[in-house]
XYZ file of C-alpha atoms in Angstrom:
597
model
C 0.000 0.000 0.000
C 1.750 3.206 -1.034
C 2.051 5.740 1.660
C 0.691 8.760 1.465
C 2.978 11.794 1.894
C 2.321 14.682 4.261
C 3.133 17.853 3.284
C 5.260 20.525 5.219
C 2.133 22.684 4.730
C -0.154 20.134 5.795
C 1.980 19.633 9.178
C 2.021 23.477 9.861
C -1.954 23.580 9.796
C -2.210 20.602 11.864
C 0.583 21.626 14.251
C -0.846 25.245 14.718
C -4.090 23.818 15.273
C -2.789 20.928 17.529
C -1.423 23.697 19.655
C -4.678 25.847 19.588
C -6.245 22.768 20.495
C -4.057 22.533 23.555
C -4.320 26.078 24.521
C -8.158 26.278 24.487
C -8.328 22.922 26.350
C -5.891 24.321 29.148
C -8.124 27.475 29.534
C -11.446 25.099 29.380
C -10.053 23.375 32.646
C -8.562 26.274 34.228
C -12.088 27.970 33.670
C -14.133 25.029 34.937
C -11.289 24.327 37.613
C -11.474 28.245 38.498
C -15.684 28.075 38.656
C -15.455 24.690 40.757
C -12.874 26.068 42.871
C -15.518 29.516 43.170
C -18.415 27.151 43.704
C -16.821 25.672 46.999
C -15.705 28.227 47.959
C -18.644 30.127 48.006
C -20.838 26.872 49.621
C -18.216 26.877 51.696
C -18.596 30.875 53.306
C -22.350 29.916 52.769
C -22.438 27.046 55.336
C -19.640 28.518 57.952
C -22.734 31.859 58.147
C -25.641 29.424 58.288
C -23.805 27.794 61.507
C -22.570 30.937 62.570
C -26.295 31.988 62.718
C -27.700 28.657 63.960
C -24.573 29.117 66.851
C -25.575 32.519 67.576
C -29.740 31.483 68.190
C -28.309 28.337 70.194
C -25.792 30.531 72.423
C -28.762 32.355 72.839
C -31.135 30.081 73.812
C -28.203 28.356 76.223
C -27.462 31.474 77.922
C -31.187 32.185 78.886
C -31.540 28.915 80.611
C -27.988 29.088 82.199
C -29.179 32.434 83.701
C -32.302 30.785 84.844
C -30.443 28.381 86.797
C -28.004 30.768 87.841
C -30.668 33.348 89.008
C -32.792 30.028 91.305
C -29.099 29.108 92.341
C -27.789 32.041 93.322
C -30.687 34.760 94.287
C -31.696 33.787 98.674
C -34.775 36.569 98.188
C -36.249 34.857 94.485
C -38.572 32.635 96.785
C -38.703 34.109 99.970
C -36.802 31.509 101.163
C -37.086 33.360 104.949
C -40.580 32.589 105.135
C -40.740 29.410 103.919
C -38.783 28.447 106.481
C -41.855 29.700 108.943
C -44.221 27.192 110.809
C -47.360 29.247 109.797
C -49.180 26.722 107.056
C -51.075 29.299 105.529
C -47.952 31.613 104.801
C -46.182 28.434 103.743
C -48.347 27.416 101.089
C -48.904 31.154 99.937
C -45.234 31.516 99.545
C -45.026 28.024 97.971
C -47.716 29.200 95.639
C -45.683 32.486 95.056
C -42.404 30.904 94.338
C -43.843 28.435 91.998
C -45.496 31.376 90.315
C -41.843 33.418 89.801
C -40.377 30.388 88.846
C -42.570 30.337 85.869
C -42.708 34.019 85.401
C -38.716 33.055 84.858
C -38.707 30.679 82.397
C -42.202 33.042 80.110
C -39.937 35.707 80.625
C -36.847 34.100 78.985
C -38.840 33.404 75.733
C -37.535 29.877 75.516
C -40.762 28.824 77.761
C -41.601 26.109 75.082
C -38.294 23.883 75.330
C -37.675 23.804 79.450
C -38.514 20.768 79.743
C -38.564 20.574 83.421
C -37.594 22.836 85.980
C -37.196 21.584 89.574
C -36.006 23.866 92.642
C -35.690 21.585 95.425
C -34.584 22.181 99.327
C -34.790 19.078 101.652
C -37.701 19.539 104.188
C -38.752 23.320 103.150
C -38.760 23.606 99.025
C -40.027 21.814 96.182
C -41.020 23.714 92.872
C -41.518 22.817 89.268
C -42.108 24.409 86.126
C -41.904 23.511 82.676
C -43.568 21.705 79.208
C -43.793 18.539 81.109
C -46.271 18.200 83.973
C -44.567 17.555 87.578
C -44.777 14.229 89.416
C -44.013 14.199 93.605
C -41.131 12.051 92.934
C -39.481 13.856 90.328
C -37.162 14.992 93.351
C -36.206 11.445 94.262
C -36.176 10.852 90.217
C -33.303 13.324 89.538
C -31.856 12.330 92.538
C -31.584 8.911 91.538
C -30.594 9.563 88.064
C -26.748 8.212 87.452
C -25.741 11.603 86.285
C -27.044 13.661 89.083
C -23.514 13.519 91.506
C -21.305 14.075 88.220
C -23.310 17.146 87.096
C -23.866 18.529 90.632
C -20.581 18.639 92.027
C -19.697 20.615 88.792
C -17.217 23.566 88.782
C -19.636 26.473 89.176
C -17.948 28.265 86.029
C -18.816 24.930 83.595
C -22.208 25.319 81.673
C -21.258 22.255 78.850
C -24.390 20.172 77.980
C -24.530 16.711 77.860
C -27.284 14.982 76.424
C -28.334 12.315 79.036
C -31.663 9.700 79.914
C -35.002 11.096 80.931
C -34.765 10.605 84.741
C -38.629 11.159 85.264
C -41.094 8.428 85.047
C -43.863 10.167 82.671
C -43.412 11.169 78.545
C -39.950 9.192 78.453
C -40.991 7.524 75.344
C -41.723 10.935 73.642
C -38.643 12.742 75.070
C -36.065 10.044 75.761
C -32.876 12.168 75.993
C -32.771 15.482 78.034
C -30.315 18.296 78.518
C -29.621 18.908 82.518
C -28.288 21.753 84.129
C -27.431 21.134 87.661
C -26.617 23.644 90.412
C -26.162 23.554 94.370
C -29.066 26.097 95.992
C -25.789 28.744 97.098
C -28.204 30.326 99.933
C -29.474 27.445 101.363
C -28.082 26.326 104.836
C -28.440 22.326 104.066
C -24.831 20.934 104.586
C -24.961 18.214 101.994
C -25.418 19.571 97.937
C -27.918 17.062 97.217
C -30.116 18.462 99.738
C -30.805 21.855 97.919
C -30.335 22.264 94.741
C -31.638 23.265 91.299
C -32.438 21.267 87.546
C -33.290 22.666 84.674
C -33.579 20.030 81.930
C -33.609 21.599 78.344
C -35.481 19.540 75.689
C -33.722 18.967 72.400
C -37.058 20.073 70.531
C -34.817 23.783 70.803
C -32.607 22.210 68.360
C -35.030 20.379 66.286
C -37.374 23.992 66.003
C -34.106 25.913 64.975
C -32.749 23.816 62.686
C -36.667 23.773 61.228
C -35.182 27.190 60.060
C -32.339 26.587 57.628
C -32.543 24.945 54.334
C -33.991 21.351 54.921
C -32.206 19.562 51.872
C -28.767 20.135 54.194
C -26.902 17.726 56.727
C -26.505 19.733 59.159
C -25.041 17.601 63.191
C -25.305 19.052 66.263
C -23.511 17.480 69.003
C -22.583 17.963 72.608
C -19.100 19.025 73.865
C -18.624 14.844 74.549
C -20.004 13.975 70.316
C -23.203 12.356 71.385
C -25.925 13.426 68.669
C -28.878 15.707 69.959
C -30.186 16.482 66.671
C -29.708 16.470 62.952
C -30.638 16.904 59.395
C -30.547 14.504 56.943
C -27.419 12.017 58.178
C -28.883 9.028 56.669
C -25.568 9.087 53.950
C -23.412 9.826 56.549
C -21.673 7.737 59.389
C -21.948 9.734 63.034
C -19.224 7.585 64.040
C -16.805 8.843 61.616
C -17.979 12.411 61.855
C -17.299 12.436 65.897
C -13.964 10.694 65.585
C -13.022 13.293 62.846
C -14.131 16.126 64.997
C -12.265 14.704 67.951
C -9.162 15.250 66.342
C -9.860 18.855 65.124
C -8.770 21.385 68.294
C -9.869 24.480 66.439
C -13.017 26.541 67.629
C -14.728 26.553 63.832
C -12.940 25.621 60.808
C -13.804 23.932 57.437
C -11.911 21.193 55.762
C -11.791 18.624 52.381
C -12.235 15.504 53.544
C -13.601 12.290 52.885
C -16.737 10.659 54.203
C -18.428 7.617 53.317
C -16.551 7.058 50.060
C -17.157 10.699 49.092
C -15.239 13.821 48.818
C -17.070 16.573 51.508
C -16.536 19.867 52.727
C -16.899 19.252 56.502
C -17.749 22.827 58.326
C -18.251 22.821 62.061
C -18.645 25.298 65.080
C -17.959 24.646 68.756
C -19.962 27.449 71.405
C -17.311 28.209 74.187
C -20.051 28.024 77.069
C -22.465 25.354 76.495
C -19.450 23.070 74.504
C -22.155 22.268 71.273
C -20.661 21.696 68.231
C -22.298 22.359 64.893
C -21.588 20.457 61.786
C -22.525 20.594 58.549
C -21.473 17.947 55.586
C -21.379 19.269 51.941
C -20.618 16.626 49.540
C -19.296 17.910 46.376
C -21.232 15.936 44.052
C -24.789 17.395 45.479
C -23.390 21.238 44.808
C -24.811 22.263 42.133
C -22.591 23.503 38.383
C -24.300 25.454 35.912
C -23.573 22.410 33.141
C -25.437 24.872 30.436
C -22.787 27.886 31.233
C -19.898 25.640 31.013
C -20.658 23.729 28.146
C -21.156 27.510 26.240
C -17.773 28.819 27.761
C -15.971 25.683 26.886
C -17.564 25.439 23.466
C -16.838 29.136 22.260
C -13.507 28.961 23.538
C -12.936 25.514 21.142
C -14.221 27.187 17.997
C -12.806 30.367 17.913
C -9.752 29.459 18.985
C -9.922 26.587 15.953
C -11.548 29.227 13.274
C -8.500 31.754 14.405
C -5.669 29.239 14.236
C -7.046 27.789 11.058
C -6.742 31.481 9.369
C -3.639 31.996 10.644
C -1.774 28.570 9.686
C -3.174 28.785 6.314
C -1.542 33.048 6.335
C 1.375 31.437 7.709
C 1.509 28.305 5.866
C 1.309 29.850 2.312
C 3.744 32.570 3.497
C 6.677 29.588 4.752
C 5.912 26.900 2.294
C 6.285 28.721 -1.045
C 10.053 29.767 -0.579
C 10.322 26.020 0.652
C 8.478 24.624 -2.353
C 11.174 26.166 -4.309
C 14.280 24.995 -2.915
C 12.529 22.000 -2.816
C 12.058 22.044 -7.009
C 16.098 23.444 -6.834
C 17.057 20.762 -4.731
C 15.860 17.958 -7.078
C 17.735 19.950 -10.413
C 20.919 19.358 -8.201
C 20.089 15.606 -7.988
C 19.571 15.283 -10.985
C 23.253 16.855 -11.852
C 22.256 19.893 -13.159
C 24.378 22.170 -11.070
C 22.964 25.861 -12.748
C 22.485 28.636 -10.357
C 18.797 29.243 -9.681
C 18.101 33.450 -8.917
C 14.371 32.621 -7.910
C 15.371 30.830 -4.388
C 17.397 34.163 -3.168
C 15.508 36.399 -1.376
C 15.641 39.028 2.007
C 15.000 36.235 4.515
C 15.948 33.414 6.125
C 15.162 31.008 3.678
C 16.521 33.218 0.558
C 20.037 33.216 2.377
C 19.834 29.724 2.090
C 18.968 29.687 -1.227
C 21.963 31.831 -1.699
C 24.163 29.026 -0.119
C 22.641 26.196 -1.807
C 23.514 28.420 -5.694
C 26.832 28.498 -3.878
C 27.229 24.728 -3.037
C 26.133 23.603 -6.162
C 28.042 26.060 -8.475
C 31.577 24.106 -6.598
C 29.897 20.758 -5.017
C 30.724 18.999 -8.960
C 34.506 20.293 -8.916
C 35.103 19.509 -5.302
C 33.466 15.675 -5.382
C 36.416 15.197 -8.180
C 38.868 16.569 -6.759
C 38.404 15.162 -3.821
C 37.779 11.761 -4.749
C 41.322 11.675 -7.041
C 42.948 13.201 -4.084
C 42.127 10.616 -1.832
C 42.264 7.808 -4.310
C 45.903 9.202 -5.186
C 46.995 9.498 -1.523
C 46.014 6.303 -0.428
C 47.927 4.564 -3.543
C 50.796 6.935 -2.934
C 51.041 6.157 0.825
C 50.323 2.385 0.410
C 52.702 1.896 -2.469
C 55.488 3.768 -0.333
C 54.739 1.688 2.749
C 54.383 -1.479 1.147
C 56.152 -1.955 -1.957
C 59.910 -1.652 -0.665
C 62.059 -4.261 -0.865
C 65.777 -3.822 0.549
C 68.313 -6.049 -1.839
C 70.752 -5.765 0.630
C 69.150 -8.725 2.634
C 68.489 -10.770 -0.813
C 72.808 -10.225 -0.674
C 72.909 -11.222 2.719
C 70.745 -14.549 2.371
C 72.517 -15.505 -0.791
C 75.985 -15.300 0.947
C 74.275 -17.270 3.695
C 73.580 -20.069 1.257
C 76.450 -19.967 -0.427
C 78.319 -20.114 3.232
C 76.335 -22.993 3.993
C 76.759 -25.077 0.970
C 80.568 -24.482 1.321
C 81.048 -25.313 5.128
C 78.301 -27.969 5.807
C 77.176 -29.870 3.201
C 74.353 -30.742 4.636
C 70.675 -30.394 4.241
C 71.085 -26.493 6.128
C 70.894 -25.028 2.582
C 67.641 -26.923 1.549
C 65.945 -25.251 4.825
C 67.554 -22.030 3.870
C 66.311 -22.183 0.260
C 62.826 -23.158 1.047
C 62.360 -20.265 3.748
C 63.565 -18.027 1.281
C 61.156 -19.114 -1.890
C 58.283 -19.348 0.711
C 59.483 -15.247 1.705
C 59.587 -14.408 -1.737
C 56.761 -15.691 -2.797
C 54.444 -14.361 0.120
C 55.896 -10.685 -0.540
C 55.462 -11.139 -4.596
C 51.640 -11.730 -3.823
C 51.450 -7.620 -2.900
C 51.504 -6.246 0.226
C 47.751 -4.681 1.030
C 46.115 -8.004 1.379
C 44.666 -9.359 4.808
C 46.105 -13.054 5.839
C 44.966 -14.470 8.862
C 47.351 -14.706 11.463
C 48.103 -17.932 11.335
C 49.494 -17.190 7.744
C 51.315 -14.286 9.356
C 53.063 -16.223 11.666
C 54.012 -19.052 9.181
C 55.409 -15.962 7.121
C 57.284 -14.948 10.335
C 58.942 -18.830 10.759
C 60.326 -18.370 7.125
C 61.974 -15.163 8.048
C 63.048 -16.570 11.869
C 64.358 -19.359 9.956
C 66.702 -17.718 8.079
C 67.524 -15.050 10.408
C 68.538 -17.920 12.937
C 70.870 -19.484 10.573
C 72.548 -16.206 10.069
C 72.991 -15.619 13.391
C 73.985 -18.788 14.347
C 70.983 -19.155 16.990
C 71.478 -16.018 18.707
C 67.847 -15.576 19.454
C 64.654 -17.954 20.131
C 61.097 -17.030 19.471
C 58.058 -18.620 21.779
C 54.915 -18.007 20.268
C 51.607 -17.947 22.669
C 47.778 -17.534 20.962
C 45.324 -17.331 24.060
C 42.365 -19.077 22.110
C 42.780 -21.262 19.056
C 40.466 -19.232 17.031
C 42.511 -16.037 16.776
C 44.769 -17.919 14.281
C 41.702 -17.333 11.889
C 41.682 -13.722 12.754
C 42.522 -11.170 9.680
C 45.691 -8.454 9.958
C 47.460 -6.985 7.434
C 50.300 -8.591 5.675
C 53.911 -7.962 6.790
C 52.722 -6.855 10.080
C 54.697 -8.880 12.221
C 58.279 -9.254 10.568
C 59.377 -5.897 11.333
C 58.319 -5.635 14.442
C 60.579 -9.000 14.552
C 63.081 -7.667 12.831
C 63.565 -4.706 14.970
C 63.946 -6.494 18.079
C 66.747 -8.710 16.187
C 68.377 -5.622 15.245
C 67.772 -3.140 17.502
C 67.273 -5.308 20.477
C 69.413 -8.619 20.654
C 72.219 -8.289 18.448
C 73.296 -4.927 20.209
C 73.088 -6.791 23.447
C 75.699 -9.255 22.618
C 74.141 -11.988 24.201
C 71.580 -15.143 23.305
C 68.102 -13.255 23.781
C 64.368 -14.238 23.447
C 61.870 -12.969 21.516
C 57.820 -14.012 22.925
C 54.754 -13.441 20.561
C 51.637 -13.176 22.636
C 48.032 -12.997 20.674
C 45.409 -11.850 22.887
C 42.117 -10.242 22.290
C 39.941 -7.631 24.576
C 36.766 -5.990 23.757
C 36.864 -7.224 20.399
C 40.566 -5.294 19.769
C 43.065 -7.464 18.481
C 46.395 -7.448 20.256
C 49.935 -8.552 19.243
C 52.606 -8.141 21.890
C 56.620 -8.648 20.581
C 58.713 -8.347 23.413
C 62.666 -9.288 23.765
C 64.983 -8.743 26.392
C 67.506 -7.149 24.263
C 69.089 -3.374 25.149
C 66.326 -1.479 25.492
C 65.108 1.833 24.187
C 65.455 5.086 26.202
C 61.797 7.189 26.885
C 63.415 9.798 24.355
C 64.289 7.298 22.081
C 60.782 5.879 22.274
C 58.602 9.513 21.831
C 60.610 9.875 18.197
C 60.564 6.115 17.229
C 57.123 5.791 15.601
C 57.076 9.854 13.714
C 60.688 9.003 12.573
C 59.955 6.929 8.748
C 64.002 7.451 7.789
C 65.348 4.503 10.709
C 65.484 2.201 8.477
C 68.913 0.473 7.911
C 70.495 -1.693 5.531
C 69.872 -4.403 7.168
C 66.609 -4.365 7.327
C 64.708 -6.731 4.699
C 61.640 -4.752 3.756
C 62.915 -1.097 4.451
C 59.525 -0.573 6.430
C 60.466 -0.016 9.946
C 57.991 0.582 12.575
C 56.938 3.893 12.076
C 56.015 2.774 8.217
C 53.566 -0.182 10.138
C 52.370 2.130 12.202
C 50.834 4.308 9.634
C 50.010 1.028 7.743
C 47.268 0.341 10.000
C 46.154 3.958 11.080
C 45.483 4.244 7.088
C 43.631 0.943 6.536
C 41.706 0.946 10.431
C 41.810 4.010 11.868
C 43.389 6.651 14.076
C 42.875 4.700 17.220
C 44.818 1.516 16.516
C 48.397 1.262 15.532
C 51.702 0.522 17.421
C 52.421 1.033 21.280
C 56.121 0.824 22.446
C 57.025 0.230 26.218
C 60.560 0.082 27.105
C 63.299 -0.418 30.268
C 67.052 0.254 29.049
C 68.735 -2.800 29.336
C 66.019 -5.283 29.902
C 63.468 -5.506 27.673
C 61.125 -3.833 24.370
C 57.454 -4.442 23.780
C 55.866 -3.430 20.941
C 52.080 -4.038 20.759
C 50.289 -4.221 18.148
C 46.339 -3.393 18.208
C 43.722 -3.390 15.648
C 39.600 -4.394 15.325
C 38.780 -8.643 15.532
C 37.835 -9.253 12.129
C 37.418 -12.664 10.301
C 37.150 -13.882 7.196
C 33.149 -14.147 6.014
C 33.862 -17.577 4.870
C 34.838 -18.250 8.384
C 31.419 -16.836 10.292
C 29.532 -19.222 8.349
């Protein structure tokens, strides 16, 4: 299936609009993310005023009881407490029917009548009055009395006024108005030693909380709790855990506050209030999913900021496409009359900008680009022959002399079958070096080359020398160098090394590979070279001596292989005057395709 190309015009539209795309998407969340963010914020302020308001009605409420108990606690004259403690009967019960008639006058006056449950004034053997919703019982004394809460709320510090939401303690309505709200205080006048023999209870019924929250918006969750978490009233929990909203609260020290949190696998705005007197805390949940977006507004912000910003960018790629690709279209049409060889100079692709100064260097490349891929290409070709032939193709007759004599030596003194190894060492030479010199061998055929020329050089020398020979895995033999590698290397350490030294010497070949780098260490023990010696002995190509069969030397190798490998590989010489020279030689593994088959 043949592809179809895209054009550099094509990709500008689609780019520009790509990025349009991108920027109209980024402002379509940051806009919804900005209105969300607005929403909650605002729900937020809303439901921290509705609880400030409920607070402020509660407080309210709180404070007018807590005065009422305060006032019966605290006030000797309220009752006429000096006559009641008289032995006339009829002035008793008048002042009994007085004091019950202030204690209601109290609790009308207040204007929270309607939710005192019960109010009981109580002095052991002189007083007992009661006022309230609830009709009074003869026992409600003995009730409260008995009640498990009484002591704990009695003996009270007088400056604590938290509610607690406990068990009706009187024997009537407790089905209708299980839970009460006590407030507990000692009778301060009275002369009774014991507390719990005068003393005064004003139970407040949580209808005051059901009336006011009656008052706010009914489709809220809205928690009010006492100072300890227990639940007087609420508003719609049924989604909600009260277990999880009183251990969250518990950890929260702040007065009021709002917070993100999580509640019954969804993600709320939990806003709460505590009142410093009476210790209720106010609560309300607001789940993010039930606030309410305006889907209609965002879907019309979103949506006009998506198409104008694509009708825009569309205009302005195709202004900006049309304005780029035409000066592109023509280098383009240049470009391919250069391919095709036609290197003419082209006047319509030069222009004031950018791309017209580099129509100015492409007329510039291709007026010299023929001339120069010529001249460069016989250079190099020329170079490369020059530098090969000079490296390669010497041949010093003085050593053809010198093995000649060495024959003719041999066939005078020994007559024996010296001259027929001599002979054949020197064919097998002759005939390796007549092949041409810039072939690869492997180096097993380099190092049977090498044995011709040890051969000979031993006989000359009358075994002055040994060579050991040490290939660290079998199949470097099949490894590919260059031929005539090795001999001068050899040939240098038998001239330069050993026969200097006056003395037998040894001569050890070690083949060795390392991350695919093919090494060739020559060492002898033979005089040495000196570090100064060393730093001029591969840049100097004129030490080469007479005796020297192939005239090379190792600065000659040296180049050999930079030319045909590379700068990095070549010859390294280490050296200690007077006991040994290595010269290693390293260039890439290679191997013969026949042989990776």
């Amino acid at each position: 299936m043949k592809k179809i190309p895209i054009t550099f015009r094509k990709r500008l539209i689609l780019y520009n609009l790509l990025i349009i795309m991108c920027i109209a998407f980024t402002i379509s969340v940051y806009t919804y993310s900005s209105y969300k963010k607005d929403m909650i914020s605002n729900e937020t302020a809303s439901s921290v005023n509705r609880l400030h308001s409920l607070s402020f009605r509660l407080e309210i409420a709180c404070d007018e009881m807590i005065n009422i108990v305060q006032n019966c606690a605290g006030r000797k004259s309220l009752f006429l407490a000096s006559i009641l403690s008289g032995s006339d009967t009829r002035l008793t019960k008048q002042s009994g029917i007085y004091a019950a008639d202030v204690l209601r006058d109290m609790c009308a006056i207040s204007g929270y009548n309607e939710y005192i449950y019960k109010i009981t004034v109580y002095e052991k053997n002189s007083l007992f009055i009661q006022a309230g919703t609830s009709s009074g019982s003869y026992n409600d004394a003995d009730c409260i009395m008995a009640a498990p809460w009484f002591d704990e709320l009695l003996t009270k510090d007088m400056r604590e006024y938290a509610l607690t939401l406990k068990d009706n303690p009187f024997t009537v309505n407790t089905i209708a108005t299980p839970k009460l709200l006590p407030l507990i205080r000692p009778l301060q006048y009275s002369k009774k030693e014991l507390p719990h023999d005068a003393w005064v209870c004003l139970t407040i019924s949580p209808k005051l909380f059901r009336d006011a929250l009656e008052l706010l918006p009914q489709d809220k969750s809205i928690f009010v709790m006492t100072d300890d978490f227990s639940l007087v009233e609420s508003m719609n929990m049924d989604p909600f855990s009260t277990a999880d909203i009183q251990a969250l609260l518990a950890s929260l020290p702040d007065q009021a506050g709002s917070m993100r949190t999580r509640l019954f696998d969804m993600d709320c705005i939990l806003v709460w209030e505590r009142q410093p007197v009476s210790g209720l805390i106010l609560c309300e949940v607001l789940p993010l999913k039930n606030m309410s977006l305006n889907p209609r507004a965002i879907r019309a912000t979103v949506g006009l900021v998506f198409l104008s910003s694509i009708f825009i960018g569309f205009i302005l790629s195709l202004l900006f496409s049309r304005y780029l690709t035409n000066p592109i279209m023509r280098l383009g049409q240049h470009m391919e009359v250069i391919a095709s060889g036609d290197f003419r100079k082209n006047p319509d692709i030069e222009s004031d900008d950018e791309l017209g100064m580099i129509g100015r260097q492409i007329n510039q490349m291709s007026s010299q680009v023929s001339i120069l891929m010529e001249n460069r290409i016989r250079d190099e070709q020329e170079k490369m022959g020059l530098e090969i032939k000079m490296l390669q193709a010497q041949i010093n007759p003085h050593f053809l002399y010198n093995t000649l004599d060495s024959i003719k030596w041999i066939a005078t003194l020994q007559h024996n079958s010296g001259i027929v190894k001599v002979v054949s060492a020197l064919s097998s030479l002759l005939k390796n070096m007549a092949k041409g010199f810039n072939e690869k061998v492997t180096v097993r055929q380099e190092l049977d080359f090498l044995d011709s020329y040890v051969t000979i050089e031993k006989i000359r020398y009358i075994e002055l020398f040994d060579v050991e020979i040490t290939v660290d895995d079998p199949s470097l033999y099949d490894a590919r160098i260059i031929k005539l590698t090795l001999q001068p290397i050899v040939e240098n350490s038998i001239f330069s090394g050993i026969e200097p030294s006056g003395k037998p010497g040894l001569i050890q070949i070690h083949v060795f590979t390392r991350e695919q780098v093919l090494y060739i260490s020559v060492r002898d023990n033979g005089v040495g070279i000196s570090e100064e010696n060393i730093a001029r002995m591969l840049t100097d190509t004129s030490r080469v001596t007479k005796h020297y069969m192939s005239g090379i030397g190792l600065p000659n190798v040296d180049r050999r292989i930079k030319l045909v490998y590379g700068e990095q590989y070549g010859l390294h010489i280490e050296s200690q005057v007077g006991f040994y020279t290595c010269v290693t030689v390293s260039l890439p593994l290679e191997f013969s395709p026949m042989d990776s088959l």
